[in-house]
PDB file of C-alpha atoms in Angstrom:
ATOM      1  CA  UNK J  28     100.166  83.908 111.724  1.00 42.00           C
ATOM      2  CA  UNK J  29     100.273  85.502 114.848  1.00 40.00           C
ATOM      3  CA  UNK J  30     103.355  87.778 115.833  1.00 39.00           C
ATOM      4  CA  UNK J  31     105.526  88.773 119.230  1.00 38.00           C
ATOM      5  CA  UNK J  32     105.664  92.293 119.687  1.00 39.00           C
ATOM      6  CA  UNK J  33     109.073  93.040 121.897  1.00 40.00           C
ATOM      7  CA  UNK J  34     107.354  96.864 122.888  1.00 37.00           C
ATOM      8  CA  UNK J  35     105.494  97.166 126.019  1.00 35.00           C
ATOM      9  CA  UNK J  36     103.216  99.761 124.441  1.00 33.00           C
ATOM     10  CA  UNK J  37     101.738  97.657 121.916  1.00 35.00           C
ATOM     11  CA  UNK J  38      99.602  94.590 122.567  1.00 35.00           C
ATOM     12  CA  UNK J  39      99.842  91.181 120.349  1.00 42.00           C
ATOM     13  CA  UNK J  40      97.360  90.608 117.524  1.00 36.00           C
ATOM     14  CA  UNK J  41      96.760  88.051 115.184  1.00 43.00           C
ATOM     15  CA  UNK J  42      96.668  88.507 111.508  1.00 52.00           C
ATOM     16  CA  UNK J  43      94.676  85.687 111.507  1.00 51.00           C
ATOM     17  CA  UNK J  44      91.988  84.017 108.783  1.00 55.00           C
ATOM     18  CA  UNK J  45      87.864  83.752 108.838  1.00 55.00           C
ATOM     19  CA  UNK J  46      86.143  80.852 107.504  1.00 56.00           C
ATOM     20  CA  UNK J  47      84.530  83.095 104.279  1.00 54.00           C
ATOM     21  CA  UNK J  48      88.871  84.252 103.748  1.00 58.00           C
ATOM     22  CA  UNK J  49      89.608  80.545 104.125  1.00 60.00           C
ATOM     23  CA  UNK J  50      87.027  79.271 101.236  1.00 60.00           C
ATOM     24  CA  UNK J  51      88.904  82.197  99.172  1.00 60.00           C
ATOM     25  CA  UNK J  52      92.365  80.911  99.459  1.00 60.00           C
ATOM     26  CA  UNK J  53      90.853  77.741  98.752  1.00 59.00           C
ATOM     27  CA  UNK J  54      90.238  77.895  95.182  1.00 60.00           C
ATOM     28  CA  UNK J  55      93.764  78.282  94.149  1.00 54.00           C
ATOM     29  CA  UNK J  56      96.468  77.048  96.611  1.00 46.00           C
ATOM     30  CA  UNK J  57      98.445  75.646  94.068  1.00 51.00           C
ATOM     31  CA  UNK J  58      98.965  79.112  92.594  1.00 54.00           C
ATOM     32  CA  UNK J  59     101.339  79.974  95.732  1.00 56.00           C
ATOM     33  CA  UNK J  60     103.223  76.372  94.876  1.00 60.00           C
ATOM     34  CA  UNK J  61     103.951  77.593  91.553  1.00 61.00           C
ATOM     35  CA  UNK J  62     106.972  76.644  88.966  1.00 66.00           C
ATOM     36  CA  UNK J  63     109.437  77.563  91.791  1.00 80.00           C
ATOM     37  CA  UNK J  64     108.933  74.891  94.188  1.00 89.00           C
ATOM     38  CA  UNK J  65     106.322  72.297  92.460  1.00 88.00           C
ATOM     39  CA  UNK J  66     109.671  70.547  90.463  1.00 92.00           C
ATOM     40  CA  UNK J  67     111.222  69.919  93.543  1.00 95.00           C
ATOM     41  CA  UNK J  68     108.064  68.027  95.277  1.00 95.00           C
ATOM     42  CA  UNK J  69     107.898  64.597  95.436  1.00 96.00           C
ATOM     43  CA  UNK J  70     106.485  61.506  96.580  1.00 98.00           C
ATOM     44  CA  UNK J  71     107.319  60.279 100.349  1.00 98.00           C
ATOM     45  CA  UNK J  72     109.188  63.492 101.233  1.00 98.00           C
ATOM     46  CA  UNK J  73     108.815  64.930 104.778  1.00 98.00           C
ATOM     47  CA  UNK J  74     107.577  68.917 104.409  1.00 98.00           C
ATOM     48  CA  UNK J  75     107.249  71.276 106.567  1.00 98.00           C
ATOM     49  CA  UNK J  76     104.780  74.375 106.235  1.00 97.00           C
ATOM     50  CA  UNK J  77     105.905  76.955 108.101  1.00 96.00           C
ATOM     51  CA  UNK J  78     103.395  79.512 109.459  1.00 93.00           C
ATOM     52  CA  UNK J  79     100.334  77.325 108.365  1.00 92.00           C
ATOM     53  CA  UNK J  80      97.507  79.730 108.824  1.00 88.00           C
ATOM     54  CA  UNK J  81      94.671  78.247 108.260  1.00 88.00           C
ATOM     55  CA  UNK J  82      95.941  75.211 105.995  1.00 91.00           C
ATOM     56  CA  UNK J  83      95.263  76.272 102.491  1.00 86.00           C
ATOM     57  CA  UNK J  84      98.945  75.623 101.344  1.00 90.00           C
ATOM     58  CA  UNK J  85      99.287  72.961 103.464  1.00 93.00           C
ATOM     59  CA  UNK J  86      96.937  70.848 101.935  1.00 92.00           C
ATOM     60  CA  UNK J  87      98.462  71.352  98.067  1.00 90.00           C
ATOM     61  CA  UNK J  88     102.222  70.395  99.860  1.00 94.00           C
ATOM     62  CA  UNK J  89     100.491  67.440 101.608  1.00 96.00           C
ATOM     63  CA  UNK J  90      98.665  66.021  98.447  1.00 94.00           C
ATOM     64  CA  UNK J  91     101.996  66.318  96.417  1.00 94.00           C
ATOM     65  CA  UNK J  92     104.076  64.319  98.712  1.00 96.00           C
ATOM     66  CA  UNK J  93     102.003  61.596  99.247  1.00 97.00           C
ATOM     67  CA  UNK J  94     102.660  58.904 100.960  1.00 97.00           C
ATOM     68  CA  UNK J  95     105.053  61.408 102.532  1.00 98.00           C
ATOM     69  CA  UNK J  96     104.449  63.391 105.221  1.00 98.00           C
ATOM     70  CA  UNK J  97     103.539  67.371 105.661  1.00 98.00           C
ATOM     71  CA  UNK J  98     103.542  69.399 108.907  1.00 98.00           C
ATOM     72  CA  UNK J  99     102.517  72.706 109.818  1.00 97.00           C
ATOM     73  CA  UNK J 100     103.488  74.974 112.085  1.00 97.00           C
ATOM     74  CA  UNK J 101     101.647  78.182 113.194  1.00 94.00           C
ATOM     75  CA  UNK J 102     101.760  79.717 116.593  1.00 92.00           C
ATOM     76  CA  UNK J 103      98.054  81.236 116.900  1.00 90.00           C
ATOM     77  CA  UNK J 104      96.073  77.950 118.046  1.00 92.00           C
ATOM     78  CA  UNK J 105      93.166  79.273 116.263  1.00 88.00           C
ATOM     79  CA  UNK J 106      94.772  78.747 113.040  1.00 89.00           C
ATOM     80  CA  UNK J 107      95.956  75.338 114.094  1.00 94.00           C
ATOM     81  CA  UNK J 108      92.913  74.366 115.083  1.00 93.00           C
ATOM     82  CA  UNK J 109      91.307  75.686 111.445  1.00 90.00           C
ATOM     83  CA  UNK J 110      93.830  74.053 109.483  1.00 93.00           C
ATOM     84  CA  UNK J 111      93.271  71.088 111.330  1.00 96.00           C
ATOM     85  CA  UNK J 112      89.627  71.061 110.586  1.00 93.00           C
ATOM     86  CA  UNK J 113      90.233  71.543 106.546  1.00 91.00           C
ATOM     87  CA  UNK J 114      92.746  68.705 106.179  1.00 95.00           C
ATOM     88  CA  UNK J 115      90.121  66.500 107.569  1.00 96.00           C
ATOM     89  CA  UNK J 116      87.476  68.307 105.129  1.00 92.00           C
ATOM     90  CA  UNK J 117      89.309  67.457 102.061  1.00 93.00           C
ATOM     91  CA  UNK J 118      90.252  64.086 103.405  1.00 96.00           C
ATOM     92  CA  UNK J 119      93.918  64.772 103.761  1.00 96.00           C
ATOM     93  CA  UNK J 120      95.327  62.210 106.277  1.00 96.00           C
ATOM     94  CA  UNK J 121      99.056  63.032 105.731  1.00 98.00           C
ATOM     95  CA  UNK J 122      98.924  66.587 107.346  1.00 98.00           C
ATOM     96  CA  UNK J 123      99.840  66.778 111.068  1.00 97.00           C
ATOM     97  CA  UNK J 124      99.517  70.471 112.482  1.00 98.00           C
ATOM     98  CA  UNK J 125     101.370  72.361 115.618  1.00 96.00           C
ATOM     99  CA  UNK J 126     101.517  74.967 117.827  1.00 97.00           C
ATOM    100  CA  UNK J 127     104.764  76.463 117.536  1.00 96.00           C
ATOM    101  CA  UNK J 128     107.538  79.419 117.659  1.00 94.00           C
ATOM    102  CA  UNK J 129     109.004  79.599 113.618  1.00 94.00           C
ATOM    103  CA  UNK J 130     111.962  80.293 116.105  1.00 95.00           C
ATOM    104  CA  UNK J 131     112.163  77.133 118.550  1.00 95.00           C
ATOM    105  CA  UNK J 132     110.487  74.717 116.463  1.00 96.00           C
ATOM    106  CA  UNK J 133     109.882  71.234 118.241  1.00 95.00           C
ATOM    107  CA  UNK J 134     111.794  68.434 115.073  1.00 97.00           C
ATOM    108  CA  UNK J 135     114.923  67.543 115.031  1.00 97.00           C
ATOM    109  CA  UNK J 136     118.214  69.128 112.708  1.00 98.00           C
ATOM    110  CA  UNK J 137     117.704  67.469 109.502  1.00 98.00           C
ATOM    111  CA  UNK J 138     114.140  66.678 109.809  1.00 98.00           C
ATOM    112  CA  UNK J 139     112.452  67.746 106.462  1.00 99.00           C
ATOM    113  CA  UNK J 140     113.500  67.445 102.605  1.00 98.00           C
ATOM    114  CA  UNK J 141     111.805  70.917 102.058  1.00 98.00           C
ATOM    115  CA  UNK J 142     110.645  74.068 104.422  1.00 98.00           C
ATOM    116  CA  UNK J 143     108.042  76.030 102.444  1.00 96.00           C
ATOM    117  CA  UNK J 144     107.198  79.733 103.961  1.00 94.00           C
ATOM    118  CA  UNK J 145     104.961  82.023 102.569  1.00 91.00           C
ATOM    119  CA  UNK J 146     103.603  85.116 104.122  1.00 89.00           C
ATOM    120  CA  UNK J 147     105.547  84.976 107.311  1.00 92.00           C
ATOM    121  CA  UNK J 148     108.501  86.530 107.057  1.00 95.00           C
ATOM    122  CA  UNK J 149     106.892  89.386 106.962  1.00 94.00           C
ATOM    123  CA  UNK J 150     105.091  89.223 110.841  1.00 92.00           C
ATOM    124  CA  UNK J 151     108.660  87.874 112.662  1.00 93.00           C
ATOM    125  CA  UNK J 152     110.529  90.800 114.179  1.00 93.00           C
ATOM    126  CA  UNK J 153     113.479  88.184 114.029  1.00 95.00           C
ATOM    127  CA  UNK J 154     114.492  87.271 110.565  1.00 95.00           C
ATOM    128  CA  UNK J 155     117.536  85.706 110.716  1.00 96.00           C
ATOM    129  CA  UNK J 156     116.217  83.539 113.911  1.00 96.00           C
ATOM    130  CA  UNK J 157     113.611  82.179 111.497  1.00 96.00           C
ATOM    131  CA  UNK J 158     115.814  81.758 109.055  1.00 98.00           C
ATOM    132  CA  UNK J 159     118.350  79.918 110.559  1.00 97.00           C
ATOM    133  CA  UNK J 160     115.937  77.370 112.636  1.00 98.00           C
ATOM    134  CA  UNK J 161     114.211  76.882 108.526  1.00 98.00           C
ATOM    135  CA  UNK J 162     117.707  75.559 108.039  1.00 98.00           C
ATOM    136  CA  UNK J 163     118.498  73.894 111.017  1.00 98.00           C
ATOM    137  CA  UNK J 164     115.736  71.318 110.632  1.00 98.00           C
ATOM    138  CA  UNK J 165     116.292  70.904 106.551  1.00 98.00           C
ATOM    139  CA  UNK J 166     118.204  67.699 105.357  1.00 98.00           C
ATOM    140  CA  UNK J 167     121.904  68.964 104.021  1.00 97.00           C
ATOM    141  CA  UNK J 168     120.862  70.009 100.562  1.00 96.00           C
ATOM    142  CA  UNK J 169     117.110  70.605 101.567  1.00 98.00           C
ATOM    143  CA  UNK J 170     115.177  73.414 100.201  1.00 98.00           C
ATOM    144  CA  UNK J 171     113.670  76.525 101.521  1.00 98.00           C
ATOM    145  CA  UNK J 172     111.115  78.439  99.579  1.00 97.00           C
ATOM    146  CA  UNK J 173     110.332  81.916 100.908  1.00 96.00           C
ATOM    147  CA  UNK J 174     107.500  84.309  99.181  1.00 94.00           C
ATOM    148  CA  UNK J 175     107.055  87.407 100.789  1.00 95.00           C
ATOM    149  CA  UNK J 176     104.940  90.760  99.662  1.00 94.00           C
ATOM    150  CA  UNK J 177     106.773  93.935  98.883  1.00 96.00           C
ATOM    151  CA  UNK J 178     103.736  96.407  99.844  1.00 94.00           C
ATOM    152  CA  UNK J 179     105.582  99.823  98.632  1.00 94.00           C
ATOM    153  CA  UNK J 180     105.649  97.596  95.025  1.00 95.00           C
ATOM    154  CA  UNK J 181     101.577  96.854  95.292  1.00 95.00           C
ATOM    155  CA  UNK J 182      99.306  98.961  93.801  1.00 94.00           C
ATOM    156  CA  UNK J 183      95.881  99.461  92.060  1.00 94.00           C
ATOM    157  CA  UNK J 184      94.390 100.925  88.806  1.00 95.00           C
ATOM    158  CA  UNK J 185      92.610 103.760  88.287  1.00 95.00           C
ATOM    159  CA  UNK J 186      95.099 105.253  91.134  1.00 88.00           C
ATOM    160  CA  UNK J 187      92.871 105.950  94.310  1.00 88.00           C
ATOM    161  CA  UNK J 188      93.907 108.141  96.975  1.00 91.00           C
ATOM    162  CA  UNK J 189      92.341 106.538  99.968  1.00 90.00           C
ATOM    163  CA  UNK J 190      92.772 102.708  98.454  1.00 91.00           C
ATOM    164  CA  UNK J 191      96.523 103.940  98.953  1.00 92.00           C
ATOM    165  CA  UNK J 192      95.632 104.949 102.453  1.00 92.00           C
ATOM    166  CA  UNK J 193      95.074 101.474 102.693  1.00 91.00           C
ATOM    167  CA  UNK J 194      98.330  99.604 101.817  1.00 92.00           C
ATOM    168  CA  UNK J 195     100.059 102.992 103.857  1.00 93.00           C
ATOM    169  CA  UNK J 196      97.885 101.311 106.399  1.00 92.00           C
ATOM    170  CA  UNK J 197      98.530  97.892 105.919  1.00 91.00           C
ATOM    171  CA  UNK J 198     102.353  98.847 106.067  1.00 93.00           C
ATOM    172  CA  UNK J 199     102.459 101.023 109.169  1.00 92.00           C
ATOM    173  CA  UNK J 200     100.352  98.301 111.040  1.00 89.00           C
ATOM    174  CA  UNK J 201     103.380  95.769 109.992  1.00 89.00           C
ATOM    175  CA  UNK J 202     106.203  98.021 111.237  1.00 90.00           C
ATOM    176  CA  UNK J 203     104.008  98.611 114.803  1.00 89.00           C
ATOM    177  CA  UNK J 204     104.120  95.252 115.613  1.00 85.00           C
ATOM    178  CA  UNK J 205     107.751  95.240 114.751  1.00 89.00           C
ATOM    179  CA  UNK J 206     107.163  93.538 111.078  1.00 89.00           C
ATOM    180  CA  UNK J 207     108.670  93.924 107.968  1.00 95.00           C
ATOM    181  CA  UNK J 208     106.326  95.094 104.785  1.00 94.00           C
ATOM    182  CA  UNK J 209     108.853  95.516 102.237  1.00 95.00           C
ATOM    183  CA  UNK J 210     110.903  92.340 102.967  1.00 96.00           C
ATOM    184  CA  UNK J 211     110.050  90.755  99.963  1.00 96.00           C
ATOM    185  CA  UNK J 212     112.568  92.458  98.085  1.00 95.00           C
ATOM    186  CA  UNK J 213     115.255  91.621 100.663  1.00 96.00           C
ATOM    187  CA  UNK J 214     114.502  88.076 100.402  1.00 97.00           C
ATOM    188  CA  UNK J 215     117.873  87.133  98.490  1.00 97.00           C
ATOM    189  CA  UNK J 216     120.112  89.170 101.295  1.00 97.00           C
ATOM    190  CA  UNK J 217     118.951  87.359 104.073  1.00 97.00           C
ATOM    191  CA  UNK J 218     118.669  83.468 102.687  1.00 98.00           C
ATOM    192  CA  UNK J 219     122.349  83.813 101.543  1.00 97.00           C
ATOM    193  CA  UNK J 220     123.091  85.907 105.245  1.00 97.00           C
ATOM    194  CA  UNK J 221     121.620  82.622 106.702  1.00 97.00           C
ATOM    195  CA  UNK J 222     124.105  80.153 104.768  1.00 97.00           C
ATOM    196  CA  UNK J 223     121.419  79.342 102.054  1.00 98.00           C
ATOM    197  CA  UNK J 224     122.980  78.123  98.315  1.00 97.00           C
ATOM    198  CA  UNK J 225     122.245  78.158  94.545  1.00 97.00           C
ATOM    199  CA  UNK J 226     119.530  80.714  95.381  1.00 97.00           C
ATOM    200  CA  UNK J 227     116.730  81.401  92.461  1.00 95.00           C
ATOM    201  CA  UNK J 228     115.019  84.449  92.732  1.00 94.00           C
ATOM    202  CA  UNK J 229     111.880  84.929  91.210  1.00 89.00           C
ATOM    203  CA  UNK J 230     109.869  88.281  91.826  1.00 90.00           C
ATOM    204  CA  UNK J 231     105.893  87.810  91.117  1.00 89.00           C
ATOM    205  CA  UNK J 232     103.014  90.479  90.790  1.00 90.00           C
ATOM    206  CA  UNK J 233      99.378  88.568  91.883  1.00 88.00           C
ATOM    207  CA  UNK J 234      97.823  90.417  89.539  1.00 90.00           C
ATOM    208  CA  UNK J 235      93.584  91.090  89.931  1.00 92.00           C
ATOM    209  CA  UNK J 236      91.993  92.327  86.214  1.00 92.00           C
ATOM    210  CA  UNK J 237      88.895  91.546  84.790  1.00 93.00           C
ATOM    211  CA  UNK J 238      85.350  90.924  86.458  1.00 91.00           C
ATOM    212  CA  UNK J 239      86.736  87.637  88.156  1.00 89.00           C
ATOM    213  CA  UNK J 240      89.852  89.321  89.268  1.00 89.00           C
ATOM    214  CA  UNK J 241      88.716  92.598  89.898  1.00 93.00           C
ATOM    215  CA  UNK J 242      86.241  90.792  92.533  1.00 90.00           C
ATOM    216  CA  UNK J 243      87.877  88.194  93.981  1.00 87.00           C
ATOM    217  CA  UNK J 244      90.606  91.517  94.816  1.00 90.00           C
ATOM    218  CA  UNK J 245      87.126  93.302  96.452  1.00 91.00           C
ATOM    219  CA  UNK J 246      86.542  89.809  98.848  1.00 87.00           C
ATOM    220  CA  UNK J 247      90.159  90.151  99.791  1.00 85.00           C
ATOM    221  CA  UNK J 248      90.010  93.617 100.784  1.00 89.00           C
ATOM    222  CA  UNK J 249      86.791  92.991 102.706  1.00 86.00           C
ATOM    223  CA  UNK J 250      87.059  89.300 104.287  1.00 80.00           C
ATOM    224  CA  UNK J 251      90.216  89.952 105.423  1.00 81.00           C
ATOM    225  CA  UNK J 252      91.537  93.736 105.206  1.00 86.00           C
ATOM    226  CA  UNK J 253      88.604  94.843 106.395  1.00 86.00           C
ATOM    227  CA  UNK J 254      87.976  92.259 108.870  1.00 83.00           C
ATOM    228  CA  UNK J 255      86.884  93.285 112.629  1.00 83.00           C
ATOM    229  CA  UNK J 256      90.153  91.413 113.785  1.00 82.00           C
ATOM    230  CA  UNK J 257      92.678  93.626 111.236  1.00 84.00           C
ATOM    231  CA  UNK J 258      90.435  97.258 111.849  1.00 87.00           C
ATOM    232  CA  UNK J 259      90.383  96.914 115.667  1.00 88.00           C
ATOM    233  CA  UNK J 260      94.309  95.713 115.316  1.00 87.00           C
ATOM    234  CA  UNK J 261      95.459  99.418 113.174  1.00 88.00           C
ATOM    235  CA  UNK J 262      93.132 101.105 115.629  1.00 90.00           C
ATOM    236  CA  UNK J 263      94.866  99.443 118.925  1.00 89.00           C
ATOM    237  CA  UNK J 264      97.995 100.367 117.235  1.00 88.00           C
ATOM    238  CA  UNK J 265      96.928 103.932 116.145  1.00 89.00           C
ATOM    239  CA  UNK J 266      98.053 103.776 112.448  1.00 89.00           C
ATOM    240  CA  UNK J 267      94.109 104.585 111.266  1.00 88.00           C
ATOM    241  CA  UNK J 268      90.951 105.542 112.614  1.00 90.00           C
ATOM    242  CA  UNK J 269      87.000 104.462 111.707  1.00 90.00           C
ATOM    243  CA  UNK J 270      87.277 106.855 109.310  1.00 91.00           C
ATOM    244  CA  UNK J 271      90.059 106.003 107.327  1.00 89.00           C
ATOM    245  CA  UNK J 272      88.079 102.854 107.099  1.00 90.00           C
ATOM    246  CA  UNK J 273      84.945 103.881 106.088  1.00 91.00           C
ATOM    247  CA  UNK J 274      86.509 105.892 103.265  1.00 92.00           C
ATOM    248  CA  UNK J 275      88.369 103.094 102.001  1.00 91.00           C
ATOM    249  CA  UNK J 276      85.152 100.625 102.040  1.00 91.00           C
ATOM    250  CA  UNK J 277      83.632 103.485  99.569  1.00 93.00           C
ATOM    251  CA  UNK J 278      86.144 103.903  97.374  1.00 93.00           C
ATOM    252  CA  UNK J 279      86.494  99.876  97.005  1.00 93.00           C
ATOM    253  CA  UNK J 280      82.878 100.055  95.822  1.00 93.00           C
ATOM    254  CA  UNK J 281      83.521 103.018  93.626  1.00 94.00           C
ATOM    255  CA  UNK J 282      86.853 101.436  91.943  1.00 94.00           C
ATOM    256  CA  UNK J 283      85.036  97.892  91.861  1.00 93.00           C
ATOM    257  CA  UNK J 284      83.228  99.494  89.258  1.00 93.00           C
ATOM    258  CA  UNK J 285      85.714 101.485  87.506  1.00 94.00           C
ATOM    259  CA  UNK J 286      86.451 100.300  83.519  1.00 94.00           C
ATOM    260  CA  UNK J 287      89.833  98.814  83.051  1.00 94.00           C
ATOM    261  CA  UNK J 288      90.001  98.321  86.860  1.00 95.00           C
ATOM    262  CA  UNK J 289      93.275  96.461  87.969  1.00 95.00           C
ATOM    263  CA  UNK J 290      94.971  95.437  91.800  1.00 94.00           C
ATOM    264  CA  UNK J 291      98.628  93.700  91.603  1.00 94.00           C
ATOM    265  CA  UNK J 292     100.352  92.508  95.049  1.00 93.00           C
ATOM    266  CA  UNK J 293     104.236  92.514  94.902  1.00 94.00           C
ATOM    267  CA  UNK J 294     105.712  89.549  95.748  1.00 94.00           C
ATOM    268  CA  UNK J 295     109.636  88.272  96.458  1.00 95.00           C
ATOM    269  CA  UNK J 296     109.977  84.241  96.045  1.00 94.00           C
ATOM    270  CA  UNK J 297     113.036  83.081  96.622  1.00 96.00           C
ATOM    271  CA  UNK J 298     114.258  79.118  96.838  1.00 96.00           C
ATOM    272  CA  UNK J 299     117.412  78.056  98.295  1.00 97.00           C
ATOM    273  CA  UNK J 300     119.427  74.974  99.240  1.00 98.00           C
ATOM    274  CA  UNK J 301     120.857  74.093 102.921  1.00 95.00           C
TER     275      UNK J 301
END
C-alpha cells in the first residue's frame, strides 16, 4: 500500500510487494482471515478489501463469498495491477480491483456487508479519515475487521542486536512517512472514536519457530525487508545506511542457524459493527 507523505522534505514510497513476496503470502491467506472474521463470511455478500496489495487476502474473501462479490482497493497501481493478475491466476472471477484513496473511496454509503483491512492502518497519516469512510460505505450493522502490527511488541529469539536495528528501522521508516508502527495496540481507541459497536479485540503474535518457520521468517526479511524498494526507501528517508543493512543480512544468516531460533510479529485485530 502506498502512502501520502504531508512533509515537503520527504518523497512518497511504496511499501509495495515482488512477485517471489507475493508466492509467500500465498500459501496461507486464510491465516490473516482467521476465527475473527471467517464466522461472519458468507455466501452472496458484497466485501470490500481495503488496501489490497497485491491480492493475497483478496482472493480468500472473494472465494468465501461466492456468488457474492469482493473489491479491492489499493492506491499504488502497481499493486492493482498485481492483484489483478492473481485473481485471474487462481481463476477468481468475483474479484474486481481499484485504484483508490482508503480516504475518498469511489461506492456508495452502505455499499458492503463487511470492510476487511489488514496492514494499512499502519501507512495512513489519517486514521480517523480511514476510519470513518470504512464506515461510511458499510451496511448499518456491517463489519469492519482491522489487524494491525504493534512493532515495539515484535521480537526475535536468541536476542540480536542488529536484527533489532532492524524493526528500530522498520519503525522509524513508518513514523518518516508520517505512519503509525505501534497502532496495533490502539486499534480498540480509534474503531469506538469512529462510532464502531460490540467491538472484539483479539491481540495475535505470528509466531516463526522451527525449520519451516524459522525460514519462511528469513524469506520475509529478505523478499521484502530487504527488498531494493524498502532499503533505498529508509535510505531516502535517512533512518539507516548500507551498512546497517549489510549487518542485518549477516546476522539473519547467523540467527537462521541459531538452535531454538524463534521470530513473533505483534499484531492488534480488532472487529466492529457500524
Amino acid at each position: 500500500m502506498s502512502s501520502t507523505n504531508n512533509h515537503n522534505s520527504t518523497p512518497d514510497y511504496t511499501m509495495g510487494y515482488g512477485r517471489d513476496y507475493i508466492d509467500f503470502l500465498l500459501q496461507a491467506p486464510e491465516n490473516e482471515l482467521n476465527v475473527l472474521l471467517q464466522p461472519f463470511l458468507a455466501p452472496g455478500q458484497c466485501v470490500l478489501d481495503l488496501g489490497c496489495g497485491p491480492g493475497h487476502i483478496s482472493i480468500a474473501l472473494a472465494r468465501s463469498v461466492v456468488p457474492g462479490e469482493m473489491y479491492g482497493v489499493d492506491m499504488e497501481p502497481s499493486q492493482v495491477e498485481l492483484a489483478q493478475l492473481l485473481a485471474a491466476e487462481h481463476g477468481v472471477i468475483n474479484a474486481t480491483f481499484e485504484v483508490a484513496d482508503a480516504t475518498l473511496m469511489p461506492y456508495d454509503d452502505g455499499y458492503f456487508d463487511i470492510v476487511n483491512c489488514c496492514d494499512i492502518l499502519a501507512y495512513i497519516p489519517d486514521t480517523a479519515a480511514a476510519l470513518s469512510e470504512a464506515r461510511r460505505v458499510l451496511k448499518p450493522g456491517g463489519i469492519l475487521h482491522c489487524r494491525e502490527m504493534i512493532i515495539g511488541s515484535s521480537f526475535v529469539f536468541p536476542e540480536n542486536k542488529d536484527l533489532n536495528r532492524g524493526w528500530e528501522i522498520f519503525s522509524e521508516l513508518l513514523q518518516a512517512d508520517d505512519g503509525h508502527p505501534q497502532i496495533g495496540k490502539e486499534l480498540q481507541f480509534h474503531l469506538e472514536k469512529a462510532g464502531f459497536t460490540n467491538l472484539q479485540v483479539s491481540p495475535t503474535f505470528e509466531t516463526y519457530s522451527g525449520s519451516e518457520g524459522v525460514d519462511a521468517f528469513y524469506r520475509l526479511v529478505k523478499g521484502w525487508f530487504l527488498s531494493d524498494e524498502m532499503t533505498k526507501a529508509a535510505k531516502t528517508y535517512g533512518t539507516a545506511i548500507e551498512e546497517d543493512f549489510n549487518r542485518l543480512v549477516k546476522s539473519l544468516e547467523d540467527w537462521r542457524n541459531q538452535p531454538g531460533a524463534i521470530a513473533s510479529i505483534a499484531f492488534g485485530r480488532v472487529l466492529g459493527f457500524a
